[in-house]
mmCIF file of C-alpha atoms in Angstrom:
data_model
loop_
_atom_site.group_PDB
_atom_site.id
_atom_site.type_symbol
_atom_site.label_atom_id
_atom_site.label_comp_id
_atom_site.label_asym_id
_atom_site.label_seq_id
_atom_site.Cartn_x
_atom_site.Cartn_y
_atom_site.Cartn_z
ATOM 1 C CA UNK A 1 21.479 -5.093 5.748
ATOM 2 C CA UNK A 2 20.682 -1.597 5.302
ATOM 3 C CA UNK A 3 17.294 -0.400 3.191
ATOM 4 C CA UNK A 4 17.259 3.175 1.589
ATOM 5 C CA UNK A 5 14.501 4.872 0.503
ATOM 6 C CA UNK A 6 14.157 8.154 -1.016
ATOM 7 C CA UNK A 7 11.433 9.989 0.812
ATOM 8 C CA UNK A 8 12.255 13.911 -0.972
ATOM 9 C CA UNK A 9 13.105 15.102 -3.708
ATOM 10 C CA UNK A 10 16.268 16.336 -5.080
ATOM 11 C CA UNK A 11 15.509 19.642 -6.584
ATOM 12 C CA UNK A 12 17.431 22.307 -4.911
ATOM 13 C CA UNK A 13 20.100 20.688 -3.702
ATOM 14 C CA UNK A 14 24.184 20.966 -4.624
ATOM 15 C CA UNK A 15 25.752 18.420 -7.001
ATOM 16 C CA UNK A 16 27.481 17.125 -4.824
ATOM 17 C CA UNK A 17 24.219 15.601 -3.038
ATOM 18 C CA UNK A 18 22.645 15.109 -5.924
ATOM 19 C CA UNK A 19 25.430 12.870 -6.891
ATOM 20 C CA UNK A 20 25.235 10.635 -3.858
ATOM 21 C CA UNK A 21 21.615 9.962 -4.126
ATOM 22 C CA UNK A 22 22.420 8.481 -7.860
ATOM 23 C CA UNK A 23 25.465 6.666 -6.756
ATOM 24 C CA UNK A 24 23.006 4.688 -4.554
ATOM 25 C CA UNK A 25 20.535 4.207 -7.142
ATOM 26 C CA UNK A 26 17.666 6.038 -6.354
ATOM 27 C CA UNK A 27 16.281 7.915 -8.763
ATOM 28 C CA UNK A 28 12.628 8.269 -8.065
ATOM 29 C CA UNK A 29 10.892 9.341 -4.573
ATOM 30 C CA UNK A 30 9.796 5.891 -3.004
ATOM 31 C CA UNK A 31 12.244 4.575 -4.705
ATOM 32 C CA UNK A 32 14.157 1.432 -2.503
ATOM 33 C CA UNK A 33 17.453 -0.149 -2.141
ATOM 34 C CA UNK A 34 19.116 -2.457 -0.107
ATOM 35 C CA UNK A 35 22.880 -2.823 1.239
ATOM 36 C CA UNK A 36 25.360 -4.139 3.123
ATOM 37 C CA UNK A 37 26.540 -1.886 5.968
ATOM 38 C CA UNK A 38 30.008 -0.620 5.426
ATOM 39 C CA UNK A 39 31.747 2.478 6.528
ATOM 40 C CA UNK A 40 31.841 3.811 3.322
ATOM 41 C CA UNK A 41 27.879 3.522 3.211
ATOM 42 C CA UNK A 42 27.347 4.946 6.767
ATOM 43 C CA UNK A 43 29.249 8.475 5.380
ATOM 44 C CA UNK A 44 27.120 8.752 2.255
ATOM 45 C CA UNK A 45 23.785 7.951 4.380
ATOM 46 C CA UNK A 46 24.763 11.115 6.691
ATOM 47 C CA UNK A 47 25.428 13.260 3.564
ATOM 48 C CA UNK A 48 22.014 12.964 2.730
ATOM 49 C CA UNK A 49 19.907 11.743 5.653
ATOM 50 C CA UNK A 50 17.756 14.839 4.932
ATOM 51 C CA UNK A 51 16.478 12.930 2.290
ATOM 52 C CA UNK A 52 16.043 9.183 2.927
ATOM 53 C CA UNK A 53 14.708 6.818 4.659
ATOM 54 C CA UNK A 54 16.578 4.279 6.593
ATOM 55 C CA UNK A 55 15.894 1.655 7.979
ATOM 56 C CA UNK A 56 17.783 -1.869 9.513
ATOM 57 C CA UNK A 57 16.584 -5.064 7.605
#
């Protein structure tokens, strides 16, 4: 299990990131998820890893 927490903001940044941090489900800063780890996961973490927070649960 993977957590994810938004740790900046958003403002600034393409669509395209913007995009990925809503298709996780974070839409505050501090805001938390949890989730499996899958490829598919691993690819959108590295999109934005500017911008979260990860950590191994």
């Amino acid at each position: 299990m993977i957590k994810v927490t938004l740790v900046k903001s958003t403002i600034g940044e393409v669509e395209s990131v913007k995009a990925t941090i809503a298709s996780l489900g974070l839409k505050k800063i501090r805001s938390t998820r949890t989730f499996e780890d899958t490829p598919a996961l691993a690819g959108q973490l590295k999109k934005v890893a500017h911008l979260v927070k990860v950590e191994n649960v």
